[in-house]
Amino acid sequence: MSTTTMPPESRRITPKFNLALFAFNALAGIIKFSLVAKVGLGGLMLTSFLDVVLTICILLLVAWFVKEFWIRLLSDLFSLRHIDYQEAIAIVLVLSMLGLS
């Protein structure tokens, strides 16, 4: 039996993975909003578009703070490796998924 190891680059979180996480978050939010709010399809599309734009702006900013916090504090205190921006985005998206329910 041969054991092959993947190169470190292929184990990194990619933008496609983050896009899938974001799409899942957006779909869950749209479904939750459509069940709670009694608005028409036009209102749902308009509010969803505005929410997506706002969420992307906040996501990028919070991910930058998470990355800097991780690099400047956590990796120094606990001897952890540095994370890149895609990993910081994934952390923020997963934490937002936990808060969605």
CSV table of N, CA and C in Angstrom, one decimal:
chain,number,residue,atom,x,y,z
A,1,MET,N,0.9,-1.2,0.0
A,1,MET,CA,0.0,0.0,0.0
A,1,MET,C,0.9,1.2,0.0
A,2,SER,N,0.7,2.1,-0.9
A,2,SER,CA,1.5,3.3,-1.0
A,2,SER,C,0.8,4.5,-0.3
A,3,THR,N,1.6,5.2,0.3
A,3,THR,CA,1.0,6.4,1.0
A,3,THR,C,1.5,7.6,0.2
A,4,THR,N,0.7,8.4,-0.4
A,4,THR,CA,1.1,9.6,-1.0
A,4,THR,C,0.6,10.8,-0.2
A,5,THR,N,1.5,11.7,-0.1
A,5,THR,CA,1.1,12.9,0.6
A,5,THR,C,0.9,14.1,-0.4
A,6,MET,N,0.0,14.9,-0.1
A,6,MET,CA,-0.3,16.0,-1.0
A,6,MET,C,0.7,17.1,-0.6
A,7,PRO,N,1.1,17.9,-1.6
A,7,PRO,CA,1.9,19.0,-1.3
A,7,PRO,C,1.2,20.1,-0.5
A,8,PRO,N,1.9,20.8,0.3
A,8,PRO,CA,1.2,21.8,1.2
A,8,PRO,C,0.4,22.8,0.5
A,9,GLU,N,0.7,23.1,-0.8
A,9,GLU,CA,-0.1,24.1,-1.5
A,9,GLU,C,-1.5,23.6,-1.8
A,10,SER,N,-1.7,22.3,-2.0
A,10,SER,CA,-3.0,21.7,-2.3
A,10,SER,C,-3.9,21.6,-1.1
A,11,ARG,N,-3.3,21.7,0.1
A,11,ARG,CA,-4.1,21.6,1.3
A,11,ARG,C,-4.6,22.9,1.8
A,12,ARG,N,-4.2,24.0,1.2
A,12,ARG,CA,-4.6,25.3,1.6
A,12,ARG,C,-6.1,25.6,1.2
A,13,ILE,N,-6.7,26.5,1.9
A,13,ILE,CA,-8.1,26.9,1.6
A,13,ILE,C,-8.1,27.8,0.4
A,14,THR,N,-8.9,27.5,-0.6
A,14,THR,CA,-8.9,28.2,-1.8
A,14,THR,C,-10.1,29.2,-1.9
A,15,PRO,N,-10.0,30.1,-2.8
A,15,PRO,CA,-11.2,31.0,-3.0
A,15,PRO,C,-12.5,30.3,-3.3
A,16,LYS,N,-12.4,29.2,-4.0
A,16,LYS,CA,-13.6,28.4,-4.4
A,16,LYS,C,-14.2,27.8,-3.1
A,17,PHE,N,-13.4,27.4,-2.2
A,17,PHE,CA,-14.0,26.9,-0.9
A,17,PHE,C,-14.7,28.0,-0.2
A,18,ASN,N,-14.1,29.2,-0.1
A,18,ASN,CA,-14.7,30.3,0.5
A,18,ASN,C,-16.0,30.8,-0.2
A,19,LEU,N,-16.0,30.7,-1.5
A,19,LEU,CA,-17.2,31.0,-2.3
A,19,LEU,C,-18.3,30.0,-1.9
A,20,ALA,N,-18.0,28.8,-1.8
A,20,ALA,CA,-19.0,27.8,-1.4
A,20,ALA,C,-19.5,28.0,0.0
A,21,LEU,N,-18.6,28.4,0.9
A,21,LEU,CA,-19.1,28.7,2.3
A,21,LEU,C,-20.0,30.0,2.2
A,22,PHE,N,-19.6,31.0,1.4
A,22,PHE,CA,-20.4,32.2,1.4
A,22,PHE,C,-21.7,31.9,0.7
A,23,ALA,N,-21.8,31.1,-0.3
A,23,ALA,CA,-23.0,30.8,-1.0
A,23,ALA,C,-24.0,30.0,0.0
A,24,PHE,N,-23.4,29.1,0.8
A,24,PHE,CA,-24.2,28.4,1.7
A,24,PHE,C,-24.8,29.4,2.8
A,25,ASN,N,-23.9,30.3,3.3
A,25,ASN,CA,-24.4,31.3,4.2
A,25,ASN,C,-25.5,32.1,3.6
A,26,ALA,N,-25.3,32.6,2.4
A,26,ALA,CA,-26.3,33.5,1.8
A,26,ALA,C,-27.6,32.7,1.5
A,27,LEU,N,-27.5,31.5,1.1
A,27,LEU,CA,-28.7,30.8,0.9
A,27,LEU,C,-29.5,30.5,2.2
A,28,ALA,N,-28.8,30.2,3.2
A,28,ALA,CA,-29.4,29.9,4.5
A,28,ALA,C,-30.0,31.2,5.0
A,29,GLY,N,-29.4,32.4,4.8
A,29,GLY,CA,-29.9,33.6,5.3
A,29,GLY,C,-31.1,34.0,4.5
A,30,ILE,N,-31.1,33.8,3.2
A,30,ILE,CA,-32.3,34.2,2.3
A,30,ILE,C,-33.5,33.3,2.7
A,31,ILE,N,-33.2,32.0,2.9
A,31,ILE,CA,-34.3,31.1,3.3
A,31,ILE,C,-34.9,31.5,4.7
A,32,LYS,N,-34.0,31.8,5.6
A,32,LYS,CA,-34.5,32.2,7.0
A,32,LYS,C,-35.3,33.5,6.9
A,33,PHE,N,-34.8,34.5,6.1
A,33,PHE,CA,-35.4,35.8,6.0
A,33,PHE,C,-36.8,35.6,5.3
A,34,SER,N,-36.8,34.8,4.2
A,34,SER,CA,-38.1,34.6,3.5
A,34,SER,C,-39.2,33.9,4.3
A,35,LEU,N,-38.7,33.1,5.3
A,35,LEU,CA,-39.7,32.5,6.1
A,35,LEU,C,-40.2,33.4,7.2
A,36,VAL,N,-39.4,34.3,7.7
A,36,VAL,CA,-39.8,35.2,8.8
A,36,VAL,C,-40.5,36.5,8.2
A,37,ALA,N,-39.9,37.1,7.2
A,37,ALA,CA,-40.5,38.4,6.7
A,37,ALA,C,-41.6,38.1,5.6
A,38,LYS,N,-42.6,38.8,5.6
A,38,LYS,CA,-43.6,38.7,4.6
A,38,LYS,C,-43.5,39.8,3.6
A,39,VAL,N,-42.5,39.6,2.7
A,39,VAL,CA,-42.3,40.6,1.6
A,39,VAL,C,-42.4,39.8,0.3
A,40,GLY,N,-42.6,40.6,-0.8
A,40,GLY,CA,-42.7,40.0,-2.1
A,40,GLY,C,-41.3,39.6,-2.6
A,41,LEU,N,-41.4,39.0,-3.8
A,41,LEU,CA,-40.1,38.6,-4.5
A,41,LEU,C,-39.2,39.8,-4.8
A,42,GLY,N,-39.8,40.9,-5.2
A,42,GLY,CA,-38.9,42.1,-5.5
A,42,GLY,C,-38.3,42.6,-4.3
A,43,GLY,N,-39.0,42.6,-3.2
A,43,GLY,CA,-38.4,43.1,-1.9
A,43,GLY,C,-37.4,42.2,-1.4
A,44,LEU,N,-37.6,40.9,-1.6
A,44,LEU,CA,-36.6,39.9,-1.1
A,44,LEU,C,-35.3,40.0,-1.9
A,45,MET,N,-35.5,40.2,-3.2
A,45,MET,CA,-34.3,40.3,-4.1
A,45,MET,C,-33.5,41.6,-3.7
A,46,LEU,N,-34.2,42.7,-3.5
A,46,LEU,CA,-33.5,44.0,-3.2
A,46,LEU,C,-32.8,43.9,-1.9
A,47,THR,N,-33.5,43.4,-0.9
A,47,THR,CA,-32.9,43.3,0.5
A,47,THR,C,-31.7,42.3,0.5
A,48,SER,N,-31.9,41.2,-0.3
A,48,SER,CA,-30.8,40.2,-0.4
A,48,SER,C,-29.6,40.8,-1.1
A,49,PHE,N,-29.8,41.6,-2.1
A,49,PHE,CA,-28.6,42.2,-2.8
A,49,PHE,C,-27.9,43.1,-1.9
A,50,LEU,N,-28.7,44.0,-1.2
A,50,LEU,CA,-28.0,44.9,-0.3
A,50,LEU,C,-27.3,44.2,0.9
A,51,ASP,N,-27.9,43.1,1.4
A,51,ASP,CA,-27.3,42.3,2.4
A,51,ASP,C,-26.0,41.7,1.9
A,52,VAL,N,-26.0,41.2,0.7
A,52,VAL,CA,-24.7,40.6,0.1
A,52,VAL,C,-23.6,41.6,0.0
A,53,VAL,N,-23.9,42.8,-0.5
A,53,VAL,CA,-22.9,43.8,-0.6
A,53,VAL,C,-22.4,44.2,0.8
A,54,LEU,N,-23.2,44.4,1.7
A,54,LEU,CA,-22.8,44.8,3.1
A,54,LEU,C,-22.0,43.6,3.7
A,55,THR,N,-22.5,42.4,3.6
A,55,THR,CA,-21.8,41.3,4.1
A,55,THR,C,-20.4,41.1,3.6
A,56,ILE,N,-20.2,41.3,2.3
A,56,ILE,CA,-18.9,41.1,1.7
A,56,ILE,C,-18.0,42.2,2.2
A,57,CYS,N,-18.4,43.4,2.4
A,57,CYS,CA,-17.6,44.5,2.9
A,57,CYS,C,-17.2,44.2,4.3
A,58,ILE,N,-18.1,43.8,5.1
A,58,ILE,CA,-17.8,43.4,6.5
A,58,ILE,C,-16.9,42.2,6.6
A,59,LEU,N,-17.2,41.2,5.8
A,59,LEU,CA,-16.4,40.0,5.8
A,59,LEU,C,-14.9,40.3,5.5
A,60,LEU,N,-14.7,41.1,4.5
A,60,LEU,CA,-13.3,41.4,4.1
A,60,LEU,C,-12.6,42.2,5.2
A,61,LEU,N,-13.3,43.1,5.8
A,61,LEU,CA,-12.7,43.8,6.9
A,61,LEU,C,-12.4,43.0,8.1
A,62,VAL,N,-13.4,42.2,8.5
A,62,VAL,CA,-13.2,41.4,9.7
A,62,VAL,C,-12.1,40.3,9.5
A,63,ALA,N,-12.1,39.7,8.3
A,63,ALA,CA,-11.1,38.7,7.9
A,63,ALA,C,-9.7,39.4,8.0
A,64,TRP,N,-9.5,40.6,7.6
A,64,TRP,CA,-8.2,41.3,7.7
A,64,TRP,C,-7.8,41.4,9.2
A,65,PHE,N,-8.8,41.8,10.1
A,65,PHE,CA,-8.5,41.9,11.5
A,65,PHE,C,-8.2,40.6,12.1
A,66,VAL,N,-8.9,39.5,11.7
A,66,VAL,CA,-8.6,38.2,12.2
A,66,VAL,C,-7.2,37.7,11.8
A,67,LYS,N,-6.8,38.0,10.6
A,67,LYS,CA,-5.5,37.6,10.1
A,67,LYS,C,-4.4,38.4,10.9
A,68,GLU,N,-4.6,39.6,11.0
A,68,GLU,CA,-3.6,40.4,11.8
A,68,GLU,C,-3.5,40.0,13.2
A,69,PHE,N,-4.7,39.8,13.9
A,69,PHE,CA,-4.7,39.4,15.3
A,69,PHE,C,-4.0,38.0,15.4
A,70,TRP,N,-4.3,37.1,14.5
A,70,TRP,CA,-3.6,35.8,14.5
A,70,TRP,C,-2.1,35.9,14.4
A,71,ILE,N,-1.7,36.7,13.4
A,71,ILE,CA,-0.2,36.8,13.1
A,71,ILE,C,0.5,37.5,14.3
A,72,ARG,N,-0.1,38.6,14.7
A,72,ARG,CA,0.6,39.4,15.7
A,72,ARG,C,0.5,38.9,17.2
A,73,LEU,N,-0.6,38.2,17.5
A,73,LEU,CA,-0.7,37.8,18.9
A,73,LEU,C,-0.7,36.3,19.0
A,74,LEU,N,-1.7,35.6,18.4
A,74,LEU,CA,-1.8,34.2,18.7
A,74,LEU,C,-0.6,33.3,18.2
A,75,SER,N,-0.1,33.7,17.0
A,75,SER,CA,1.1,32.9,16.6
A,75,SER,C,2.3,33.1,17.4
A,76,ASP,N,2.4,34.3,18.0
A,76,ASP,CA,3.6,34.5,18.9
A,76,ASP,C,3.4,33.9,20.3
A,77,LEU,N,2.2,33.9,20.8
A,77,LEU,CA,1.9,33.4,22.2
A,77,LEU,C,1.9,31.9,22.2
A,78,PHE,N,1.4,31.2,21.2
A,78,PHE,CA,1.2,29.8,21.2
A,78,PHE,C,2.0,29.0,20.2
A,79,SER,N,3.0,29.7,19.5
A,79,SER,CA,3.8,29.0,18.5
A,79,SER,C,3.0,28.4,17.4
A,80,LEU,N,2.0,29.1,16.9
A,80,LEU,CA,1.2,28.6,15.8
A,80,LEU,C,1.8,29.2,14.5
A,81,ARG,N,1.4,28.5,13.4
A,81,ARG,CA,1.9,29.0,12.1
A,81,ARG,C,1.0,30.2,11.7
A,82,HIS,N,1.5,31.1,10.8
A,82,HIS,CA,0.7,32.2,10.3
A,82,HIS,C,-0.3,31.7,9.4
A,83,ILE,N,-1.5,32.4,9.3
A,83,ILE,CA,-2.5,32.1,8.4
A,83,ILE,C,-2.5,33.1,7.3
A,84,ASP,N,-3.0,32.7,6.1
A,84,ASP,CA,-3.2,33.6,5.0
A,84,ASP,C,-4.6,34.2,5.0
A,85,TYR,N,-4.8,35.1,4.1
A,85,TYR,CA,-6.1,35.8,4.0
A,85,TYR,C,-7.3,34.9,3.7
A,86,GLN,N,-7.1,33.9,2.9
A,86,GLN,CA,-8.1,32.9,2.6
A,86,GLN,C,-8.5,32.1,3.8
A,87,GLU,N,-7.6,31.8,4.6
A,87,GLU,CA,-7.9,31.1,5.9
A,87,GLU,C,-8.6,32.0,6.8
A,88,ALA,N,-8.3,33.2,6.9
A,88,ALA,CA,-9.0,34.2,7.8
A,88,ALA,C,-10.4,34.3,7.3
A,89,ILE,N,-10.6,34.4,6.0
A,89,ILE,CA,-12.0,34.5,5.5
A,89,ILE,C,-12.8,33.3,5.9
A,90,ALA,N,-12.2,32.1,5.7
A,90,ALA,CA,-12.9,30.9,6.1
A,90,ALA,C,-13.2,30.8,7.6
A,91,ILE,N,-12.4,31.3,8.4
A,91,ILE,CA,-12.6,31.4,9.9
A,91,ILE,C,-13.9,32.3,10.1
A,92,VAL,N,-13.9,33.4,9.5
A,92,VAL,CA,-15.0,34.4,9.7
A,92,VAL,C,-16.3,33.8,9.2
A,93,LEU,N,-16.3,33.1,8.0
A,93,LEU,CA,-17.5,32.5,7.5
A,93,LEU,C,-18.0,31.4,8.3
A,94,VAL,N,-17.1,30.5,8.9
A,94,VAL,CA,-17.5,29.4,9.7
A,94,VAL,C,-18.1,30.0,11.0
A,95,LEU,N,-17.5,31.0,11.6
A,95,LEU,CA,-18.0,31.6,12.8
A,95,LEU,C,-19.4,32.3,12.5
A,96,SER,N,-19.6,32.8,11.3
A,96,SER,CA,-20.9,33.4,11.0
A,96,SER,C,-21.9,32.3,10.8
A,97,MET,N,-21.5,31.2,10.3
A,97,MET,CA,-22.5,30.1,10.2
A,97,MET,C,-22.9,29.6,11.5
A,98,LEU,N,-22.0,29.6,12.5
A,98,LEU,CA,-22.4,29.1,13.8
A,98,LEU,C,-23.4,30.1,14.5
A,99,GLY,N,-23.3,31.4,14.1
A,99,GLY,CA,-24.1,32.4,14.7
A,99,GLY,C,-25.4,32.5,13.9
A,100,LEU,N,-25.6,31.9,12.8
A,100,LEU,CA,-26.8,32.0,12.0
A,100,LEU,C,-28.0,31.3,12.5
A,101,SER,N,-27.7,30.2,13.3
A,101,SER,CA,-28.8,29.4,13.8
A,101,SER,C,-29.5,29.9,15.0
